[in-house]
Amino acid sequence: MLLWMLILLPAIAGGLCYLIPSDDERIVKMFGILVAVATIVLAVVTRNAEVSARWLSRPFEANFHFGATPISFWIVLLLTISTASAVLATKGPRQRGLIALLLLLEASMLAVFLARDLLVFALGWDLMLIPVFFCLVQWSEHAQTAWRYFLYNFAGGLTLLLATAAFGMHVGTTDVIGRSDVHVIGSWAPWILAGFAFAFLVKTPVWPLHTWMPATYTDLPPPMVAVVSAVQSKAGLYGFIAIGMAFLPDYMKQYAGIFIVLGAISLLYGALVALMQTDAKRVVAYSSLSHLGLIVVAVFAFNAVALQGAVVYIVAHGLFSAAIFLLLGYVEEREATRSLLQLGGLGADNPRLAGALCIAALAALGLPGLAGFVGEIVIVTGIFQAGMVWPAIVALVAIVLAAAYVVRLFQGLMNGPGVPDLPVRRDLTWIEGLAVAPLLAALVVVGIDPKPLLSFDTSAYAVSAHGAPVASARISR
Amino acid sequence: MNPTPFGHADWAAIVPPAIICLAALLVLFVDLVSRECVNRYVAISIGLLGALAAAWITVGQYGHNYSAFAGGFVTGGFTSVFEGIVLIALAGSLILYGAIGRDDRIAGAVALMMWSAAGAMLMAGAANLMTIFLGLELLSLALYCLCGLSDRPGAKESALKYLILSSTASGFLLFGMAMLFGASGSVMLADLVNPALLATPLFWFGGGFFLIGLAFKLSLVPFHSWAPDVYEGAPLPVTAFMSVATKAGTLAVFARFLYAALPNGSGHTLMLPIWVVAGISMIVGNVGMLAQHDLKRLLGYSGIAQAGYILTSLAGATALGLRYAIYYLAAYTLMNLGAFAVAAALSTDGEEGSLLVNYRGLARRRPVLAAAMTLFLLALAGMPPTAGFLGKILILASSVNAGYAWMAGLLILGTAISLYAYAKVIRAMYEPHSVATHDARPVTPLAWLSLTVCAVVVVAMTFYPITPSDVLPLVK
Amino acid sequence: MSGALPVAIGNYLGLSTAIFFIGVAGVLLRRNPLVMLMSIELMWNAANLLFLAYARVWLNNAGHIFAFLVITVAAAEAAIGLAIIVTVFRTRANVDVDEVHALRG
Amino acid sequence: MHYPLLLAIWLLPLAGAILCWFLGPQLKGAAGWLACAMLGLSFVATMLSWSSGTQHVAGHEGAHQLLGSWLPGFDFGLLLDPLSLIWATIITGVGFLIHLYSVGYMHGDRAFARFFAYMNFFVFAMLTLVLSDNFIGLLVGWGLVGLASYFLIGFWFDRPSAVAAARKAFVINVVGDVGIMLAIFILFANLHSLSFADVFAGVGSLSTGTLLAVCAFLFVGAAAKSAQVPLHTWLPDAMEGPTPVSALIHAATMVTAGVYLIARCAPLWSHSSGAQLLVGTIGGLTALAGAILGTAQWDIKRILAYSTMSQIGYMIMGVGVGAYQGGVAHFFTHAFFKAQLFLASGLVIHALANEQDVRRMGGLAKKLPFAFVAMGTGVLAICGIPPFSGFFSKDQVIYGTLAHGHPWLYAVGILTAGITAYYMCRLLFVTFFGEYRGDVDPSYLGIRHPELAGTAAHEAAPSTHDHAPAWIMSVPVGILIVPTITIGFLMAGGDRSWWSRFFAAQFPAGHVPATAISELQTTLIVLAVVVAGIGIAVWRYATRTAQDDAVERLRAESVHMPAILSNAFYFDAALDMLFVRSSQLLGTFFGRTLDPQVIDGAVREAAWSAGKLGTIVRWFQTGLLRTYAFLIVVGAACFIAYYALAGGMH
Amino acid sequence: MTALWWLIAIVLIATAVWTISASKPVYSVVALLAHFLALAVSYIMLSAEFLGVIQIVIYVGAILVLFVFVIALLSSGVASFSVGPNRMKKGVWPAGIAVAVAFGLMTWKLAGVVASPKVGGSLSTVPGTAGAFGSVADFGKALFTTYLLPFEITAFVLMVAVIGVILLAGDRSVHDPSPKRAALVRREMREAILRGGEE
């Protein structure tokens, strides 16, 4: 019951935001914050809950079956926390619409990550595109951006749909997420995998399907991009783990080379491009390409250690990218620019802002003691253990590049001589600080003790505990 | 000797279309006795009441299988479902007349639309070639007139085009029927189930010509070209009606032909061209939408593609495929009617609200209408949380299952293209920069009702996917 | 009058097919809507001829009924068609369907 | 085995850092004292742990404290054994003195509290590094000290040069981190554990190649952190940081982390002669290169920086070839005398309002006698004049190379000792002897960009603000003089020395073959070379004639400085060209051309094609009735053709 | 009989071709009249004398008269049946080829159907007997019994025609071509005249 509430609450509240008669946007914001906090509580409370309601019995069985898995629980927690942060960070005259869209986005992504049914997963997948599209339509200056976002991701959504339909017809049910006894084999299976994989690769994104991403991240308002980069981009990775590895491991392994190469290219490519961007948001956008490429490689290493690292890094990346985007939003709001060429020296007058950005940025470059490091080191250890030396080396090169571009970003904003003709500065207000504080705190906590995130049972996924991947011996249904 | 061999049950079978026909006469009669001309709401109300009554009877007939008039008309689940869809289309379109059209023509227009609907309903139950032909002609002839009943530029032109092209297509249909009659010696569809027929080319050509005629009505490429022009030129309620009722009636005939009238083993070979043109339609229809400036025209192209989607579900002639085709048809009816209802709500006395330029910044001026339009467009595009989404899934599942994965692939490709066109409208509505346009009249309560019903049902159908389970046994 | 067919049924088929396609050609090639309408009548009548020929072959008067219905519908269709043609062309200089192309694209 | 006091040693500085960071505005000047107190307590705890750190329990050495585990193989704990004890003592002890010094040095800086937060954080990070009982913990500390170093180098972050130096230091250090990571991956892939105990126990199962790879990658980390060629270029630039930072981080502690790493991994190196050769060679090269470059510097801190690099080269050479005790001994003495040298130079800089160019100094022995004494003892120590501490440790290293079979390194060590003596005395003489040249026009002295001379007036601006009491800065320096002079006696006495016994269990003395030159002979040779070096320095800078035309001579030396020396062997340029520029070029190409034009271009092209298809569809939609009829008939013809061909196949 | 049939067939083809190729619509009507008459004869030859009569009554008596009326009505305009520029010149040959190919393929395939196919129609359900086949009585009985429903539907088809034509013809509002459009029409007319009245 509480689980139904968890999913429906933000959906209904998102609609209600438009209906609140008051003209005072602060009331809307209070409402939004209350709802967002409530979802955090509900997400924690319903950790082990499951609900199910029949949807289809033909042509295949499908149920509105929800419930967190050991992996998705953390992503759901990340989602609820980052949404709360984002709602807290909304500002400006069009707050109402933004809060409503954030809550609707949360609802749709909750459906994705809590879904135990593939069809519900696909439903949520398409649904979560819509709020972002609306946000782009209303906030973006560039007409192209919304198109890129929507068309790329919708194309992915369609192949997902097709694959889901084929999966359902093949297996007879789509109520499978979290089960480990369903394996799809046969001549269809590679095509089903292809359908899923395209959707996941676009969503993540992975080179060369990424060109929607920098523009989208740049044009979305900061609270929205925080949630999108933190959580929405993880849907693809989660899909690879929860669907690809669980149900199509043989074919995942068979074609792993392609994905590893794409992931490795993303890893290096994103880092190199991020190195030379002058728009702060684009730096972070391309860094996401790089970081998420690492997770793709980790997933396809089929190694228990790498998989556990991937889960940590999914959460870690969510936390620090959300924090960075929110903080960059504050900077942009104050200085009306986010060009590294025009900004500088903000640290002197804004120590709190600088400190917060510093923590987030350090997590991004994998500083030991913060969550990013745990993810990186565990992933690369696992990759290396799986015998994938070259991807591991590429990852390490990318870590060096990450240090370079993150430091460049941080110094470009915060260090150097102050730029005199920037507007009057104001350090973080307490409410702004409150918005990023949970994210930063989580980064530290996970960085020091990631054990809860790491300690899920990897045996449900066809990974090897040591050394090279093993062939899956289990057979379908 | 009984002058007519038909009893009570036979007459009961055709009560729904008969009610509609007679209600149409009543509208005309009321118009005749009115001092000046009948109040438009009175005319519409009579029509709606007739539709309601017919719907009531139709629901009652659901599940009661009876072959009336020596096989001329059968009742049962299949017929009832299609009749119901036609009635929904009729009711939804009649409501649109509340805002559009000249007062002095309203009675005639309502009556014609109702006869047209009766034609579609006859097609739904038709089990012999004669009823099919007459139902189709009743539907079409009324529509020719309806298209021309407007002062808007283009209305007459659309009527002319529709008339000439449709009559030509009817010629093909008729010639096909003649050859089928020649091959089988019977006008009963059921008599076509005879493997011996496969030996004669007469059957193949007859079937082919028959299918050409149906493909025209379904506006499949390359028989589609009338659709955008006629949809654009016709008055808005007529376009709304035509877009769904024609499809519903024709699909009923098509499905009955496919499921109940084919010799065993000929399905694939005979139908292959239809599946091919359906596949092409999904691409061409969606591509055609890309650069349109008028909602009706856009939906005209959309209809071309949507017909392809529905046929994708029927490909392979599986039992599930028919159920999902009906599901999608019902969903399509509602979303299309909803979209037209929004356009009608934006119409003024002089101008129909179908020009896309009027939609820029609509979300600011009429947020609820914009939201409703968004919902319907998303449904047409197959996005959740609408029946369009689930319908697509079901269609994909059924076509993949039936071995027509290539059609599923084309469906995916076409949908991807279509999204741009739909999203363009959505985008225009939600643009922050609003364009000041004429102010539309307030929406009538009846129109609100229909909008709400369409929206609620389109969403609810996603989560409670009722697909008629006992259709197939009754199709024969 | 229940003698055998005067010629083989194949001849009827050929004849009606020929008339049908002459009608099709008329629709395609002529620009006068009235002639187009007449061409459509040709097509329909070709079908009628076939119906009657096969009614004779099968000794099934359903073909007769069908042909009768077609004639009736054709009358209705011609009436509506002519009315539409009149409304479209009575204000135009040319009675030519090529002149009517405001709806396109 | 739990030893909770370890937690206190480890976490007290962290507590200080957090308190100083968050309560900085409230604490104001008290932040310095708070930081000192925290560190002092940590030092006391270290001292109290001395016995525990050297105990032997059940085959294990030292004190151990378990912290937690991430995954099987990723277990964490703290370990205090003789090696880490030595480091912890230096870190907390010397660190405490430098903190104290900083209270005076940084007085009046507007980010006073932040400075101490960083300093305490650094100590915490360094303790993490040396107290960790596994590679991951070591890596954590490794990264964190790099971060602290980054913060402190860029402490005055409104100065572009400081910002650039900080970035450079950080990125090069990350290269080092990555090297260690690679080593970790290889170890984990082979041994499935990362604790020192497990790894060293399993070292025998590694193949020679694997072991060499592990050592080589570990050494990449060591080289980056300890400024070994070619990853040393950040160290001279790091002098942009405040002088106490240079003393603590870039002289005494952090830069010796590489030495610690190799000493810690002695079981690995002992099994790999290839690694020994590699590391010894690089260490020797670094020692020589640092010394040579030290002769060509004019900035007082840069001279000390190159000398640091050179001395660490010695240490690395020592631990690399297997003379672990010698290398660690040199670290131990170097920590004292180099800290003292830096602090003394800080006194000079402080007194001269941030002047750092030795050419503009001169004759300071009279003005700043205490600084002169401090600097002088430090120079004697670094030159290796008996009985100063450097004498004992350096000899151990030089002789160790020979004893472990590396005569070339032995030669390099001796040569470097001479050069070291030369440039350190040069520093001493130019700074403290002769006449004060601060009022001479900079261009007369050959200073190329007079406006850039020194590092400008950012540093603390001591002359304008009220001075802190002088003893705060003098006392720590004074205290340091004592070990600088005396600590070497711990190592006196060869195998029977206290030092040897202390490390007997840690570094078991292997079989050392007899050498051609005995240890005593070595000492004499080194002494002779050192005296020669001092002699040259005296001849060039300290004779009466040299002092009389000091201005002229300094200008001549400046102007005629060989380009290869003034550009520091072009290391910077080469690294820049190879890695930085190429990455930037690639990044620009990808970001400006490939991404928007090729990849996105292809997508746009596809979208455009769809739009084009749209126009084709519209083109068929002519509006002409006959076109539509034509389409229908063509379609019908296709149908008919199909049925004509397919209809008969039954 | 056979000779008559061939004669009728030739007349049918010839008049059909004449219908679609006549230069004036009136000629087309005349040709169509001849066609319908020949068709009526051939219906009678197929034992469908009632249909033959109906063909004459309805087609000739009603439909063709309507055509003539409309021709007269439209001829009273400015320039009777003047033809504008051909906008689909390029389509003529492809259209002709398409039609010819379709026709050719069909005849090629149907040529095999010489005699009545030996497939069973459900003759037992057919009302009427061979002796009375095609008679008015036979026809009427079938129409009012078995095919009562289609017959009823035609009532509404005709109703639609009546109401529809009334509505269309009773439309008082004459759509005025816009001035721009009128100018275009005039220009096209002039062009047609200058080209010397093609077709």
PDB file of N, CA, C and O in Angstrom, chain A residues 148 152 207-208 210-211 269 272-273 286 308 368 380-381 384-385 396 411 416 450-451, chain D residues 69-71 140 144 147 150 157-158 163 167 178 182 185 188 192 587 590 595 599-600 603:
ATOM      1  N   ARG A 148      16.379  17.011 -30.304  1.00  0.00           N
ATOM      2  CA  ARG A 148      17.418  15.999 -30.140  1.00  0.00           C
ATOM      3  C   ARG A 148      17.068  15.082 -28.996  1.00  0.00           C
ATOM      4  O   ARG A 148      17.118  13.868 -29.116  1.00  0.00           O
ATOM      5  N   TYR A 152      15.969  11.219 -30.130  1.00  0.00           N
ATOM      6  CA  TYR A 152      16.930  10.181 -29.759  1.00  0.00           C
ATOM      7  C   TYR A 152      16.296   9.226 -28.756  1.00  0.00           C
ATOM      8  O   TYR A 152      16.290   8.014 -28.922  1.00  0.00           O
ATOM      9  N   TRP A 207      28.891   6.962 -26.613  1.00  0.00           N
ATOM     10  CA  TRP A 207      29.360   7.377 -27.932  1.00  0.00           C
ATOM     11  C   TRP A 207      28.991   6.307 -28.935  1.00  0.00           C
ATOM     12  O   TRP A 207      29.153   5.136 -28.642  1.00  0.00           O
ATOM     13  N   PRO A 208      28.547   6.597 -30.120  1.00  0.00           N
ATOM     14  CA  PRO A 208      28.306   7.913 -30.719  1.00  0.00           C
ATOM     15  C   PRO A 208      26.845   8.335 -30.647  1.00  0.00           C
ATOM     16  O   PRO A 208      26.391   9.065 -31.516  1.00  0.00           O
ATOM     17  N   HIS A 210      25.496  10.099 -28.319  1.00  0.00           N
ATOM     18  CA  HIS A 210      25.450  11.004 -27.173  1.00  0.00           C
ATOM     19  C   HIS A 210      25.117  12.438 -27.536  1.00  0.00           C
ATOM     20  O   HIS A 210      25.016  13.262 -26.647  1.00  0.00           O
ATOM     21  N   THR A 211      24.991  12.757 -28.806  1.00  0.00           N
ATOM     22  CA  THR A 211      25.001  14.191 -29.119  1.00  0.00           C
ATOM     23  C   THR A 211      23.779  14.932 -28.616  1.00  0.00           C
ATOM     24  O   THR A 211      23.776  16.148 -28.587  1.00  0.00           O
ATOM     25  N   TYR A 269      36.761   9.725 -24.887  1.00  0.00           N
ATOM     26  CA  TYR A 269      36.257  10.815 -25.716  1.00  0.00           C
ATOM     27  C   TYR A 269      35.651  11.909 -24.849  1.00  0.00           C
ATOM     28  O   TYR A 269      35.959  13.091 -24.982  1.00  0.00           O
ATOM     29  N   LEU A 272      38.301  13.828 -23.037  1.00  0.00           N
ATOM     30  CA  LEU A 272      39.080  14.746 -23.872  1.00  0.00           C
ATOM     31  C   LEU A 272      38.257  15.971 -24.256  1.00  0.00           C
ATOM     32  O   LEU A 272      38.767  17.099 -24.250  1.00  0.00           O
ATOM     33  N   VAL A 273      37.009  15.750 -24.580  1.00  0.00           N
ATOM     34  CA  VAL A 273      36.192  16.898 -24.972  1.00  0.00           C
ATOM     35  C   VAL A 273      35.944  17.807 -23.773  1.00  0.00           C
ATOM     36  O   VAL A 273      35.997  19.026 -23.885  1.00  0.00           O
ATOM     37  N   TYR A 286      29.980  16.441 -20.661  1.00  0.00           N
ATOM     38  CA  TYR A 286      30.909  15.497 -21.286  1.00  0.00           C
ATOM     39  C   TYR A 286      31.588  14.621 -20.250  1.00  0.00           C
ATOM     40  O   TYR A 286      31.931  13.471 -20.527  1.00  0.00           O
ATOM     41  N   GLN A 308      29.654  -4.774  -8.634  1.00  0.00           N
ATOM     42  CA  GLN A 308      29.411  -4.076  -7.375  1.00  0.00           C
ATOM     43  C   GLN A 308      29.921  -2.647  -7.445  1.00  0.00           C
ATOM     44  O   GLN A 308      29.269  -1.707  -6.992  1.00  0.00           O
ATOM     45  N   PRO A 368      39.994   9.971  -3.243  1.00  0.00           N
ATOM     46  CA  PRO A 368      39.788   8.982  -2.189  1.00  0.00           C
ATOM     47  C   PRO A 368      39.050   9.582  -1.008  1.00  0.00           C
ATOM     48  O   PRO A 368      39.280  10.731  -0.648  1.00  0.00           O
ATOM     49  N   VAL A 380      37.456  -0.607 -11.654  1.00  0.00           N
ATOM     50  CA  VAL A 380      38.636  -0.889 -12.468  1.00  0.00           C
ATOM     51  C   VAL A 380      39.351  -2.132 -11.945  1.00  0.00           C
ATOM     52  O   VAL A 380      39.876  -2.921 -12.723  1.00  0.00           O
ATOM     53  N   THR A 381      39.295  -2.311 -10.635  1.00  0.00           N
ATOM     54  CA  THR A 381      39.858  -3.551 -10.110  1.00  0.00           C
ATOM     55  C   THR A 381      39.149  -4.747 -10.729  1.00  0.00           C
ATOM     56  O   THR A 381      39.795  -5.708 -11.179  1.00  0.00           O
ATOM     57  N   PHE A 384      39.973  -5.196 -14.367  1.00  0.00           N
ATOM     58  CA  PHE A 384      41.316  -5.756 -14.519  1.00  0.00           C
ATOM     59  C   PHE A 384      41.307  -7.230 -14.174  1.00  0.00           C
ATOM     60  O   PHE A 384      41.917  -8.049 -14.837  1.00  0.00           O
ATOM     61  N   GLN A 385      40.543  -7.540 -13.142  1.00  0.00           N
ATOM     62  CA  GLN A 385      40.481  -8.935 -12.723  1.00  0.00           C
ATOM     63  C   GLN A 385      39.861  -9.797 -13.825  1.00  0.00           C
ATOM     64  O   GLN A 385      40.231 -10.947 -13.998  1.00  0.00           O
ATOM     65  N   LEU A 396      42.089   4.444 -16.610  1.00  0.00           N
ATOM     66  CA  LEU A 396      43.060   5.167 -15.793  1.00  0.00           C
ATOM     67  C   LEU A 396      43.493   6.455 -16.481  1.00  0.00           C
ATOM     68  O   LEU A 396      43.652   7.497 -15.825  1.00  0.00           O
ATOM     69  N   GLN A 411      38.860  25.601 -10.788  1.00  0.00           N
ATOM     70  CA  GLN A 411      39.688  26.797 -10.717  1.00  0.00           C
ATOM     71  C   GLN A 411      39.138  27.893 -11.606  1.00  0.00           C
ATOM     72  O   GLN A 411      39.216  29.072 -11.256  1.00  0.00           O
ATOM     73  N   GLY A 416      41.766  32.155  -9.151  1.00  0.00           N
ATOM     74  CA  GLY A 416      42.251  33.184 -10.040  1.00  0.00           C
ATOM     75  C   GLY A 416      41.822  34.554  -9.535  1.00  0.00           C
ATOM     76  O   GLY A 416      41.081  34.674  -8.555  1.00  0.00           O
ATOM     77  N   PRO A 450      30.982   2.315   1.872  1.00  0.00           N
ATOM     78  CA  PRO A 450      30.071   1.921   0.785  1.00  0.00           C
ATOM     79  C   PRO A 450      29.525   0.511   0.966  1.00  0.00           C
ATOM     80  O   PRO A 450      28.868   0.000   0.081  1.00  0.00           O
ATOM     81  N   LYS A 451      29.806  -0.086   2.105  1.00  0.00           N
ATOM     82  CA  LYS A 451      29.475  -1.508   2.251  1.00  0.00           C
ATOM     83  C   LYS A 451      28.012  -1.829   1.957  1.00  0.00           C
ATOM     84  O   LYS A 451      27.722  -2.795   1.249  1.00  0.00           O
TER      85      LYS A 451
ATOM     86  N   SER D  69      35.560  -3.077   6.297  1.00  0.00           N
ATOM     87  CA  SER D  69      35.776  -3.764   5.038  1.00  0.00           C
ATOM     88  C   SER D  69      34.721  -3.308   4.038  1.00  0.00           C
ATOM     89  O   SER D  69      33.575  -3.039   4.392  1.00  0.00           O
ATOM     90  N   TRP D  70      35.098  -3.170   2.769  1.00  0.00           N
ATOM     91  CA  TRP D  70      34.114  -2.884   1.724  1.00  0.00           C
ATOM     92  C   TRP D  70      33.617  -4.187   1.120  1.00  0.00           C
ATOM     93  O   TRP D  70      32.452  -4.452   1.015  1.00  0.00           O
ATOM     94  N   LEU D  71      34.588  -4.951   0.719  1.00  0.00           N
ATOM     95  CA  LEU D  71      34.320  -6.178  -0.024  1.00  0.00           C
ATOM     96  C   LEU D  71      35.361  -7.177   0.420  1.00  0.00           C
ATOM     97  O   LEU D  71      36.367  -6.788   0.991  1.00  0.00           O
ATOM     98  N   VAL D 140      44.299   5.870  -0.632  1.00  0.00           N
ATOM     99  CA  VAL D 140      43.447   6.945  -0.131  1.00  0.00           C
ATOM    100  C   VAL D 140      44.308   8.078   0.412  1.00  0.00           C
ATOM    101  O   VAL D 140      44.147   9.247   0.047  1.00  0.00           O
ATOM    102  N   LEU D 144      44.715  11.885  -0.884  1.00  0.00           N
ATOM    103  CA  LEU D 144      44.352  12.998  -0.008  1.00  0.00           C
ATOM    104  C   LEU D 144      45.528  13.939   0.211  1.00  0.00           C
ATOM    105  O   LEU D 144      45.353  15.161   0.268  1.00  0.00           O
ATOM    106  N   LEU D 147      45.656  16.133  -2.588  1.00  0.00           N
ATOM    107  CA  LEU D 147      44.641  17.180  -2.496  1.00  0.00           C
ATOM    108  C   LEU D 147      45.089  18.294  -1.556  1.00  0.00           C
ATOM    109  O   LEU D 147      44.979  19.479  -1.878  1.00  0.00           O
ATOM    110  N   TYR D 150      47.516  20.308  -3.146  1.00  0.00           N
ATOM    111  CA  TYR D 150      46.867  21.178  -4.132  1.00  0.00           C
ATOM    112  C   TYR D 150      46.293  22.428  -3.456  1.00  0.00           C
ATOM    113  O   TYR D 150      46.494  23.552  -3.900  1.00  0.00           O
ATOM    114  N   PHE D 157      44.804  31.772  -3.927  1.00  0.00           N
ATOM    115  CA  PHE D 157      44.280  31.360  -5.229  1.00  0.00           C
ATOM    116  C   PHE D 157      43.895  32.520  -6.124  1.00  0.00           C
ATOM    117  O   PHE D 157      43.406  32.320  -7.209  1.00  0.00           O
ATOM    118  N   ASP D 158      44.083  33.728  -5.646  1.00  0.00           N
ATOM    119  CA  ASP D 158      43.847  34.823  -6.588  1.00  0.00           C
ATOM    120  C   ASP D 158      45.097  35.115  -7.404  1.00  0.00           C
ATOM    121  O   ASP D 158      45.107  36.018  -8.220  1.00  0.00           O
ATOM    122  N   VAL D 163      47.650  29.235  -8.914  1.00  0.00           N
ATOM    123  CA  VAL D 163      46.581  28.358  -9.399  1.00  0.00           C
ATOM    124  C   VAL D 163      47.126  27.351 -10.397  1.00  0.00           C
ATOM    125  O   VAL D 163      46.847  26.151 -10.339  1.00  0.00           O
ATOM    126  N   ARG D 167      47.392  23.267 -10.031  1.00  0.00           N
ATOM    127  CA  ARG D 167      46.792  22.341 -10.982  1.00  0.00           C
ATOM    128  C   ARG D 167      47.820  21.341 -11.483  1.00  0.00           C
ATOM    129  O   ARG D 167      47.567  20.140 -11.565  1.00  0.00           O
ATOM    130  N   VAL D 178      47.323   6.944 -10.396  1.00  0.00           N
ATOM    131  CA  VAL D 178      46.912   5.962 -11.394  1.00  0.00           C
ATOM    132  C   VAL D 178      47.930   4.844 -11.487  1.00  0.00           C
ATOM    133  O   VAL D 178      47.582   3.665 -11.626  1.00  0.00           O
ATOM    134  N   LEU D 182      47.139   0.909 -10.890  1.00  0.00           N
ATOM    135  CA  LEU D 182      47.465  -0.195 -11.789  1.00  0.00           C
ATOM    136  C   LEU D 182      48.151  -1.312 -11.028  1.00  0.00           C
ATOM    137  O   LEU D 182      47.837  -2.492 -11.199  1.00  0.00           O
ATOM    138  N   PHE D 185      45.643  -3.151  -9.127  1.00  0.00           N
ATOM    139  CA  PHE D 185      44.825  -4.057  -9.931  1.00  0.00           C
ATOM    140  C   PHE D 185      45.570  -5.356 -10.195  1.00  0.00           C
ATOM    141  O   PHE D 185      45.005  -6.444 -10.112  1.00  0.00           O
ATOM    142  N   PHE D 188      45.600  -7.335  -7.029  1.00  0.00           N
ATOM    143  CA  PHE D 188      44.304  -7.909  -6.674  1.00  0.00           C
ATOM    144  C   PHE D 188      43.929  -9.035  -7.624  1.00  0.00           C
ATOM    145  O   PHE D 188      43.376 -10.056  -7.211  1.00  0.00           O
ATOM    146  N   HIS D 192      44.033 -11.468  -4.935  1.00  0.00           N
ATOM    147  CA  HIS D 192      42.689 -11.300  -4.378  1.00  0.00           C
ATOM    148  C   HIS D 192      42.692 -10.656  -2.999  1.00  0.00           C
ATOM    149  O   HIS D 192      41.764 -10.855  -2.222  1.00  0.00           O
ATOM    150  N   GLY D 587      41.074  17.098 -27.715  1.00  0.00           N
ATOM    151  CA  GLY D 587      39.828  17.581 -27.124  1.00  0.00           C
ATOM    152  C   GLY D 587      39.177  18.638 -27.985  1.00  0.00           C
ATOM    153  O   GLY D 587      37.962  18.627 -28.207  1.00  0.00           O
ATOM    154  N   PHE D 590      37.783  16.909 -31.128  1.00  0.00           N
ATOM    155  CA  PHE D 590      36.556  16.171 -30.850  1.00  0.00           C
ATOM    156  C   PHE D 590      35.402  17.120 -30.558  1.00  0.00           C
ATOM    157  O   PHE D 590      34.297  16.949 -31.050  1.00  0.00           O
ATOM    158  N   ASP D 595      32.355  16.099 -32.872  1.00  0.00           N
ATOM    159  CA  ASP D 595      31.059  15.978 -32.216  1.00  0.00           C
ATOM    160  C   ASP D 595      29.959  16.761 -32.926  1.00  0.00           C
ATOM    161  O   ASP D 595      28.963  16.187 -33.327  1.00  0.00           O
ATOM    162  N   ILE D 599      29.423  13.541 -36.001  1.00  0.00           N
ATOM    163  CA  ILE D 599      28.438  12.643 -35.390  1.00  0.00           C
ATOM    164  C   ILE D 599      27.061  13.283 -35.406  1.00  0.00           C
ATOM    165  O   ILE D 599      26.094  12.739 -35.929  1.00  0.00           O
ATOM    166  N   ASP D 600      27.001  14.487 -34.845  1.00  0.00           N
ATOM    167  CA  ASP D 600      25.707  15.146 -34.843  1.00  0.00           C
ATOM    168  C   ASP D 600      25.290  15.486 -36.263  1.00  0.00           C
ATOM    169  O   ASP D 600      24.117  15.484 -36.596  1.00  0.00           O
ATOM    170  N   VAL D 603      23.482  12.711 -37.749  1.00  0.00           N
ATOM    171  CA  VAL D 603      22.116  12.629 -37.236  1.00  0.00           C
ATOM    172  C   VAL D 603      21.242  13.694 -37.886  1.00  0.00           C
ATOM    173  O   VAL D 603      20.117  13.430 -38.313  1.00  0.00           O
TER     174      VAL D 603
END
